[in-house]
């Protein structure tokens, strides 16, 4: 008998976690001033919309944040960790070179056997991971996936570079994605353009027991800004067209939370009123692969996003990578 392959996948629970240490712009500016680096709350708010971010302390690892977010998503989905048959973690700040953070998360959740792996697409990582999980569910390779975006970017920041260290934060977000007879995920689209590898990168790597190259984040901010604004608009249009919908059908837009000016310009070009734009960058900073699931979970828990709403998720980041997932919650 041919096995029944589900036609759709659907998010049945969301969760997120922020490490307790919260730094306002003033707190961070005071810290940087001790090393002679000048910045201000006004510059950061004016250029980015960021007011605060969370940083891990001590030896807290990416997998620790991921597990907390995962447990909350499992609870929201009313689902036992043992019933999960796929774990994908999107991260650029894994616990180790290997094994994957997903395998460490699996161990910490006390389950074993199901496939677990990381996706490395920087700030587009969650959109890539969700697209993969959706594809695996629709081919019958999995029925209940845990899809996580988790980052400890504070570990790869250069606190002597004021152009980047004020932008990022740590955190994790997760969803449970299940096989479903009804959609769920309506359309997905992924892209990359390796010609732009150098404009956002951490060039360091391990070789012969040493770190070669600079193991901190480098970014050409204006170049990233320009590409981000264009690709976020283009990919939104094409994912909507794939689903046979228009911008008027979108209840909520959750772009990767990098900069309020990028978010607002994307909403404007899509002719979406700013009330439909989810903004968490002010309180989280840029948490890379964690930013979209964090924003999704906060909006679901606050009652802003409701069951049945149509949500457009959009990622963009290093690689260059970008993509979108259109879904009914
Ligand atoms: O997650 C991946 C996606 N990442 C992004 O989307 C980031 C995209 N880029 C951006 O968001 C913006 O380019 C930034 C927020 C990074 C920078 O804003 P900008 O308007 O492009 O500023 P800029 O880099 O052109 O710098 C303007 C000025 C410079 O001074 P001069 O040369 O004009 O005298 C910088 O030295 O601002 C100065 N500056 C700062 N001043 C105070 C740069 N960083 C700071 C700072 N505090 N933290």
Tab-separated table of C-alpha atoms and ligand atoms in Angstrom:
chain	number	residue	atom	x	y	z
A	1	UNK	CA	0.000	0.000	0.000
A	2	UNK	CA	1.319	3.496	-0.852
A	3	UNK	CA	1.917	5.548	2.292
A	4	UNK	CA	-0.274	8.633	2.615
A	5	UNK	CA	1.866	11.722	2.111
A	6	UNK	CA	0.445	14.858	3.751
A	7	UNK	CA	-0.228	17.726	1.375
A	8	UNK	CA	0.549	20.472	3.832
A	9	UNK	CA	2.471	21.518	6.909
A	10	UNK	CA	1.224	23.846	9.617
A	11	UNK	CA	2.688	25.635	12.644
A	12	UNK	CA	1.009	24.273	15.768
A	13	UNK	CA	3.092	25.991	18.452
A	14	UNK	CA	5.615	28.800	18.877
A	15	UNK	CA	8.143	29.580	21.614
A	16	UNK	CA	11.040	31.920	22.276
A	17	UNK	CA	13.675	32.792	24.821
A	18	UNK	CA	15.829	35.826	25.581
A	19	UNK	CA	18.768	35.649	27.994
A	20	UNK	CA	18.011	37.730	31.117
A	21	UNK	CA	20.847	40.283	30.749
A	22	UNK	CA	19.349	43.306	28.957
A	23	UNK	CA	21.486	46.225	27.860
A	24	UNK	CA	19.942	49.538	26.861
A	25	UNK	CA	21.826	51.737	24.390
A	26	UNK	CA	22.996	53.936	27.262
A	27	UNK	CA	24.354	50.922	29.157
A	28	UNK	CA	26.185	49.666	26.056
A	29	UNK	CA	27.498	53.164	25.243
A	30	UNK	CA	28.901	53.480	28.793
A	31	UNK	CA	30.597	50.094	28.419
A	32	UNK	CA	32.144	51.029	25.034
A	33	UNK	CA	33.271	54.420	26.384
A	34	UNK	CA	35.590	52.593	28.796
A	35	UNK	CA	37.563	51.465	25.694
A	36	UNK	CA	37.410	54.898	24.086
A	37	UNK	CA	34.635	53.930	21.617
A	38	UNK	CA	32.080	56.706	21.172
A	39	UNK	CA	28.411	56.102	20.453
A	40	UNK	CA	25.079	57.322	21.744
A	41	UNK	CA	21.495	56.254	22.291
A	42	UNK	CA	20.458	58.921	19.792
A	43	UNK	CA	22.721	57.648	16.963
A	44	UNK	CA	21.612	54.042	17.492
A	45	UNK	CA	17.893	54.876	17.668
A	46	UNK	CA	18.004	57.295	14.712
A	47	UNK	CA	19.921	54.948	12.389
A	48	UNK	CA	18.458	51.581	13.455
A	49	UNK	CA	15.446	51.908	15.807
A	50	UNK	CA	17.275	49.697	18.330
A	51	UNK	CA	16.837	50.672	21.999
A	52	UNK	CA	18.023	47.525	23.792
A	53	UNK	CA	19.349	43.998	23.252
A	54	UNK	CA	19.927	40.878	25.360
A	55	UNK	CA	23.338	39.224	25.819
A	56	UNK	CA	24.182	35.810	27.252
A	57	UNK	CA	26.473	35.592	30.262
A	58	UNK	CA	29.114	33.085	31.376
A	59	UNK	CA	29.207	29.878	29.381
A	60	UNK	CA	25.598	29.916	28.183
A	61	UNK	CA	25.620	28.420	24.684
A	62	UNK	CA	23.437	28.691	21.604
A	63	UNK	CA	21.904	25.278	22.370
A	64	UNK	CA	20.825	26.496	25.851
A	65	UNK	CA	18.762	29.303	24.313
A	66	UNK	CA	17.468	26.941	21.605
A	67	UNK	CA	16.286	24.362	24.145
A	68	UNK	CA	14.360	26.952	26.181
A	69	UNK	CA	12.595	28.236	23.052
A	70	UNK	CA	11.945	24.663	21.877
A	71	UNK	CA	10.368	23.637	25.204
A	72	UNK	CA	8.001	26.603	25.014
A	73	UNK	CA	7.034	25.776	21.423
A	74	UNK	CA	6.447	22.114	22.353
A	75	UNK	CA	4.260	23.169	25.264
A	76	UNK	CA	2.260	25.553	23.056
A	77	UNK	CA	1.762	22.740	20.507
A	78	UNK	CA	0.747	20.399	23.347
A	79	UNK	CA	3.336	17.966	22.126
A	80	UNK	CA	5.886	15.719	23.773
A	81	UNK	CA	9.550	16.035	22.699
A	82	UNK	CA	9.589	12.271	22.024
A	83	UNK	CA	7.028	12.678	19.221
A	84	UNK	CA	9.286	15.064	17.254
A	85	UNK	CA	10.761	13.341	14.198
A	86	UNK	CA	12.940	16.146	12.800
A	87	UNK	CA	15.042	18.880	14.434
A	88	UNK	CA	16.528	21.747	12.428
A	89	UNK	CA	18.478	24.561	14.074
A	90	UNK	CA	19.270	27.688	12.069
A	91	UNK	CA	22.361	29.327	13.515
A	92	UNK	CA	25.630	31.038	12.623
A	93	UNK	CA	26.874	30.815	16.206
A	94	UNK	CA	26.874	27.064	16.930
A	95	UNK	CA	28.157	25.618	20.220
A	96	UNK	CA	31.020	23.827	18.443
A	97	UNK	CA	32.551	23.345	15.003
A	98	UNK	CA	30.777	19.984	15.175
A	99	UNK	CA	28.566	18.170	16.067
A	100	UNK	CA	25.636	20.318	15.053
A	101	UNK	CA	23.801	22.423	17.608
A	102	UNK	CA	20.679	20.483	16.558
A	103	UNK	CA	22.238	17.244	17.870
A	104	UNK	CA	23.134	18.985	21.139
A	105	UNK	CA	19.550	20.288	21.401
A	106	UNK	CA	18.271	16.765	20.764
A	107	UNK	CA	20.460	15.455	23.591
A	108	UNK	CA	19.328	18.232	25.971
A	109	UNK	CA	15.673	17.500	25.155
A	110	UNK	CA	16.324	13.883	26.136
A	111	UNK	CA	15.240	12.387	22.822
A	112	UNK	CA	17.141	10.449	20.174
A	113	UNK	CA	16.847	8.793	16.792
A	114	UNK	CA	15.227	11.465	14.623
A	115	UNK	CA	17.324	13.418	12.093
A	116	UNK	CA	18.841	16.599	13.520
A	117	UNK	CA	21.002	19.100	11.666
A	118	UNK	CA	21.925	22.777	11.448
A	119	UNK	CA	21.199	25.209	8.646
A	120	UNK	CA	23.711	27.988	8.054
A	121	UNK	CA	22.145	30.850	6.110
A	122	UNK	CA	22.923	33.621	8.613
A	123	UNK	CA	19.936	35.964	9.095
A	124	UNK	CA	17.873	34.054	6.499
A	125	UNK	CA	18.495	30.833	8.428
A	126	UNK	CA	15.032	30.450	9.929
A	127	UNK	CA	13.286	30.970	6.598
A	128	UNK	CA	15.633	28.397	5.022
A	129	UNK	CA	15.026	25.930	7.891
A	130	UNK	CA	11.245	26.341	7.778
A	131	UNK	CA	11.237	25.824	4.009
A	132	UNK	CA	13.279	22.631	4.413
A	133	UNK	CA	11.031	21.295	7.168
A	134	UNK	CA	7.935	22.061	5.067
A	135	UNK	CA	9.456	20.193	2.100
A	136	UNK	CA	10.397	17.187	4.254
A	137	UNK	CA	6.900	17.014	5.725
A	138	UNK	CA	5.263	17.269	2.305
A	139	UNK	CA	7.426	14.430	0.950
A	140	UNK	CA	6.566	12.238	3.937
A	141	UNK	CA	10.121	12.293	5.386
A	142	UNK	CA	8.841	13.816	8.642
A	143	UNK	CA	5.506	14.500	10.329
A	144	UNK	CA	6.360	16.712	13.290
A	145	UNK	CA	9.366	19.027	13.110
A	146	UNK	CA	11.000	21.316	15.599
A	147	UNK	CA	12.393	24.310	13.701
A	148	UNK	CA	14.581	26.641	15.729
A	149	UNK	CA	16.512	29.863	15.110
A	150	UNK	CA	19.081	30.508	17.858
A	151	UNK	CA	22.050	32.835	18.125
A	152	UNK	CA	24.697	34.143	20.503
A	153	UNK	CA	25.966	36.945	18.261
A	154	UNK	CA	27.514	38.709	21.279
A	155	UNK	CA	30.296	36.076	20.978
A	156	UNK	CA	31.303	37.153	17.465
A	157	UNK	CA	31.058	40.936	17.816
A	158	UNK	CA	34.038	43.277	17.652
A	159	UNK	CA	33.369	45.670	20.548
A	160	UNK	CA	35.936	48.050	19.050
A	161	UNK	CA	33.796	48.466	15.902
A	162	UNK	CA	30.919	50.786	16.794
A	163	UNK	CA	29.441	50.334	13.330
A	164	UNK	CA	28.463	46.731	14.123
A	165	UNK	CA	28.625	45.975	17.861
A	166	UNK	CA	25.598	48.142	18.696
A	167	UNK	CA	23.372	46.292	16.219
A	168	UNK	CA	23.170	42.692	17.386
A	169	UNK	CA	21.707	40.667	20.263
A	170	UNK	CA	21.238	37.079	21.471
A	171	UNK	CA	18.071	34.990	21.614
A	172	UNK	CA	16.127	32.044	20.225
A	173	UNK	CA	12.758	31.301	18.689
A	174	UNK	CA	11.148	28.001	17.699
A	175	UNK	CA	8.092	26.510	16.051
A	176	UNK	CA	6.556	23.055	15.904
A	177	UNK	CA	5.616	22.323	12.275
A	178	UNK	CA	3.233	19.405	11.734
A	179	UNK	CA	1.768	17.474	8.815
A	180	UNK	CA	-1.709	18.757	8.090
A	181	UNK	CA	-4.643	18.245	5.739
A	182	UNK	CA	-5.107	21.997	5.509
A	183	UNK	CA	-2.501	24.704	4.738
A	184	UNK	CA	-0.419	25.960	6.777
A	185	UNK	CA	2.488	27.026	4.755
A	186	UNK	CA	1.163	28.461	1.496
A	187	UNK	CA	4.361	29.180	-0.439
A	188	UNK	CA	8.102	29.456	0.089
A	189	UNK	CA	11.004	30.912	-1.865
A	190	UNK	CA	14.757	30.910	-1.234
A	191	UNK	CA	17.666	32.699	-2.917
A	192	UNK	CA	21.392	33.286	-2.526
A	193	UNK	CA	24.029	35.310	-4.362
A	194	UNK	CA	27.569	34.351	-3.415
A	195	UNK	CA	28.999	37.356	-5.250
A	196	UNK	CA	28.330	39.299	-2.030
A	197	UNK	CA	30.127	36.959	0.392
A	198	UNK	CA	32.455	39.749	1.574
A	199	UNK	CA	29.928	42.414	2.616
A	200	UNK	CA	28.741	40.556	5.736
A	201	UNK	CA	30.978	37.859	7.143
A	202	UNK	CA	33.026	36.436	9.998
A	203	UNK	CA	36.155	35.523	8.051
A	204	UNK	CA	38.008	33.582	10.777
A	205	UNK	CA	38.286	29.790	10.702
A	206	UNK	CA	39.977	26.990	12.624
A	207	UNK	CA	43.085	25.434	11.067
A	208	UNK	CA	45.869	23.364	12.607
A	209	UNK	CA	44.654	24.097	16.129
A	210	UNK	CA	44.611	27.862	15.566
A	211	UNK	CA	42.113	30.482	14.504
A	212	UNK	CA	43.168	31.923	11.159
A	213	UNK	CA	41.645	35.202	9.999
A	214	UNK	CA	39.513	37.544	12.083
A	215	UNK	CA	36.812	35.643	14.024
A	216	UNK	CA	34.528	38.690	14.453
A	217	UNK	CA	31.690	40.130	12.403
A	218	UNK	CA	32.583	42.440	9.502
A	219	UNK	CA	29.897	44.359	7.646
A	220	UNK	CA	29.673	46.947	4.910
A	221	UNK	CA	26.455	48.390	6.372
A	222	UNK	CA	25.385	50.658	3.504
A	223	UNK	CA	25.981	47.877	0.904
A	224	UNK	CA	23.936	45.397	2.979
A	225	UNK	CA	21.209	47.988	3.473
A	226	UNK	CA	20.839	48.613	-0.270
A	227	UNK	CA	20.589	44.925	-1.213
A	228	UNK	CA	18.286	44.088	1.724
A	229	UNK	CA	15.688	46.692	0.783
A	230	UNK	CA	15.518	45.449	-2.816
A	231	UNK	CA	15.495	41.696	-2.243
A	232	UNK	CA	12.913	41.893	0.567
A	233	UNK	CA	10.519	43.639	-1.806
A	234	UNK	CA	11.182	41.291	-4.725
A	235	UNK	CA	10.873	38.064	-2.733
A	236	UNK	CA	7.660	39.229	-1.059
A	237	UNK	CA	6.101	39.837	-4.450
A	238	UNK	CA	7.165	36.504	-5.889
A	239	UNK	CA	6.090	34.398	-2.896
A	240	UNK	CA	2.684	36.110	-2.937
A	241	UNK	CA	2.359	35.454	-6.672
A	242	UNK	CA	3.254	31.770	-6.111
A	243	UNK	CA	0.372	31.481	-3.636
A	244	UNK	CA	-1.994	33.401	-5.933
A	245	UNK	CA	-2.350	36.180	-3.341
A	246	UNK	CA	-1.588	39.910	-3.255
A	247	UNK	CA	-0.220	42.251	-0.601
A	248	UNK	CA	-3.818	43.049	0.393
A	249	UNK	CA	-4.166	39.442	1.649
A	250	UNK	CA	-1.297	39.808	4.149
A	251	UNK	CA	-2.426	40.347	7.753
A	252	UNK	CA	1.090	40.573	9.194
A	253	UNK	CA	4.550	41.172	7.799
A	254	UNK	CA	7.527	39.855	9.798
A	255	UNK	CA	10.757	40.778	8.037
A	256	UNK	CA	14.108	39.875	9.572
A	257	UNK	CA	14.576	42.440	12.357
A	258	UNK	CA	17.772	44.249	11.358
A	259	UNK	CA	16.914	47.915	11.124
A	260	UNK	CA	13.615	49.788	11.501
A	261	UNK	CA	14.378	51.784	8.346
A	262	UNK	CA	14.631	48.558	6.281
A	263	UNK	CA	11.414	47.221	7.845
A	264	UNK	CA	9.450	50.405	7.195
A	265	UNK	CA	10.705	50.787	3.660
A	266	UNK	CA	9.738	47.157	2.884
A	267	UNK	CA	6.219	47.670	4.284
A	268	UNK	CA	5.870	50.913	2.343
A	269	UNK	CA	6.967	49.416	-0.974
A	270	UNK	CA	4.514	46.549	-0.415
A	271	UNK	CA	1.800	49.128	0.327
A	272	UNK	CA	1.209	47.570	3.747
A	273	UNK	CA	0.174	49.958	6.526
A	274	UNK	CA	2.751	50.106	9.331
A	275	UNK	CA	0.138	48.619	11.705
A	276	UNK	CA	0.631	45.317	9.833
A	277	UNK	CA	4.392	45.389	10.385
A	278	UNK	CA	5.724	43.413	13.370
A	279	UNK	CA	8.627	45.249	15.022
A	280	UNK	CA	10.801	43.763	17.750
A	281	UNK	CA	14.174	45.144	16.635
A	282	UNK	CA	13.702	48.010	19.122
A	283	UNK	CA	13.873	45.610	22.077
A	284	UNK	CA	15.938	42.698	20.688
A	285	UNK	CA	18.408	44.283	18.278
A	286	UNK	CA	19.336	42.054	15.343
A	287	UNK	CA	19.301	38.433	16.559
A	288	UNK	CA	20.072	37.008	13.097
A	289	UNK	CA	18.378	33.604	12.562
A	290	UNK	CA	16.424	34.015	15.820
A	291	UNK	CA	14.788	37.315	14.904
A	292	UNK	CA	11.823	36.032	12.877
A	293	UNK	CA	10.696	33.189	15.216
A	294	UNK	CA	11.222	35.501	18.216
A	295	UNK	CA	9.009	38.165	16.637
A	296	UNK	CA	6.444	35.543	15.602
A	297	UNK	CA	6.228	34.046	19.084
A	298	UNK	CA	5.950	37.412	20.843
A	299	UNK	CA	3.167	38.491	18.489
A	300	UNK	CA	1.265	35.216	18.920
A	301	UNK	CA	1.572	35.303	22.713
A	302	UNK	CA	0.521	38.953	22.921
A	303	UNK	CA	-2.614	38.076	20.923
A	304	UNK	CA	-1.639	40.358	18.022
A	305	UNK	CA	-1.342	37.486	15.528
A	306	UNK	CA	-4.350	35.186	15.755
A	307	UNK	CA	-5.136	31.698	14.416
A	308	UNK	CA	-6.158	31.983	10.757
A	309	UNK	CA	-4.113	35.147	10.082
A	310	UNK	CA	-1.962	35.237	6.939
A	311	UNK	CA	1.655	36.010	7.825
A	312	UNK	CA	4.570	36.821	5.534
A	313	UNK	CA	8.013	35.964	6.953
A	314	UNK	CA	11.064	37.387	5.174
A	315	UNK	CA	14.731	36.704	5.835
A	316	UNK	CA	17.818	38.437	4.484
A	317	UNK	CA	21.457	38.211	5.469
A	318	UNK	CA	25.042	37.133	4.929
A	319	UNK	CA	25.859	35.027	1.916
A	320	UNK	CA	24.075	36.954	0.500
A	321	UNK	CA	20.922	34.947	1.277
A	322	UNK	CA	17.251	35.816	1.280
A	323	UNK	CA	13.873	34.154	1.210
A	324	UNK	CA	10.253	34.241	2.292
A	325	UNK	CA	7.599	31.963	3.762
A	326	UNK	CA	3.929	32.813	3.393
A	327	UNK	CA	1.648	31.010	5.842
A	328	UNK	CA	-1.737	30.818	7.462
A	329	UNK	CA	-1.356	30.433	11.176
B	1	LIG	O1	21.358	41.085	9.576
B	1	LIG	C1	21.842	41.343	8.297
B	1	LIG	C2	21.292	42.537	7.790
B	1	LIG	N1	22.034	43.707	8.280
B	1	LIG	C3	21.520	44.853	7.995
B	1	LIG	O2	20.478	44.941	7.432
B	1	LIG	C4	22.320	46.098	8.311
B	1	LIG	C5	22.136	47.069	7.194
B	1	LIG	N2	22.823	48.327	7.386
B	1	LIG	C6	22.401	49.242	8.271
B	1	LIG	O3	21.452	49.001	8.990
B	1	LIG	C7	23.110	50.561	8.316
B	1	LIG	O4	23.981	50.665	7.217
B	1	LIG	C8	23.893	50.811	9.646
B	1	LIG	C9	22.923	51.001	10.780
B	1	LIG	C10	24.812	49.639	9.912
B	1	LIG	C11	24.744	52.075	9.507
B	1	LIG	O5	23.919	53.182	9.186
B	1	LIG	P1	24.354	54.181	8.017
B	1	LIG	O6	23.328	55.224	7.954
B	1	LIG	O7	24.567	53.345	6.788
B	1	LIG	O8	25.683	54.793	8.595
B	1	LIG	P2	27.181	54.709	8.027
B	1	LIG	O9	27.728	53.329	8.196
B	1	LIG	O10	27.200	55.310	6.666
B	1	LIG	O11	27.918	55.672	9.053
B	1	LIG	C12	27.530	57.053	9.173
B	1	LIG	C13	28.378	57.723	10.242
B	1	LIG	C14	29.882	57.481	10.081
B	1	LIG	O12	30.539	58.668	10.453
B	1	LIG	P3	31.085	59.688	9.333
B	1	LIG	O13	32.028	58.861	8.505
B	1	LIG	O14	29.870	60.119	8.577
B	1	LIG	O15	31.750	60.740	10.144
B	1	LIG	C15	30.164	56.416	11.108
B	1	LIG	O16	31.511	56.454	11.554
B	1	LIG	O17	28.039	57.222	11.534
B	1	LIG	C16	29.234	56.795	12.224
B	1	LIG	N3	28.882	55.666	13.090
B	1	LIG	C17	28.500	55.811	14.368
B	1	LIG	N4	28.371	56.901	15.153
B	1	LIG	C18	27.963	56.722	16.416
B	1	LIG	C19	28.850	54.356	12.759
B	1	LIG	N5	28.445	53.636	13.829
B	1	LIG	C20	28.232	54.519	14.835
B	1	LIG	C21	27.810	54.393	16.174
B	1	LIG	N6	27.673	55.505	16.920
B	1	LIG	N7	27.491	53.196	16.714
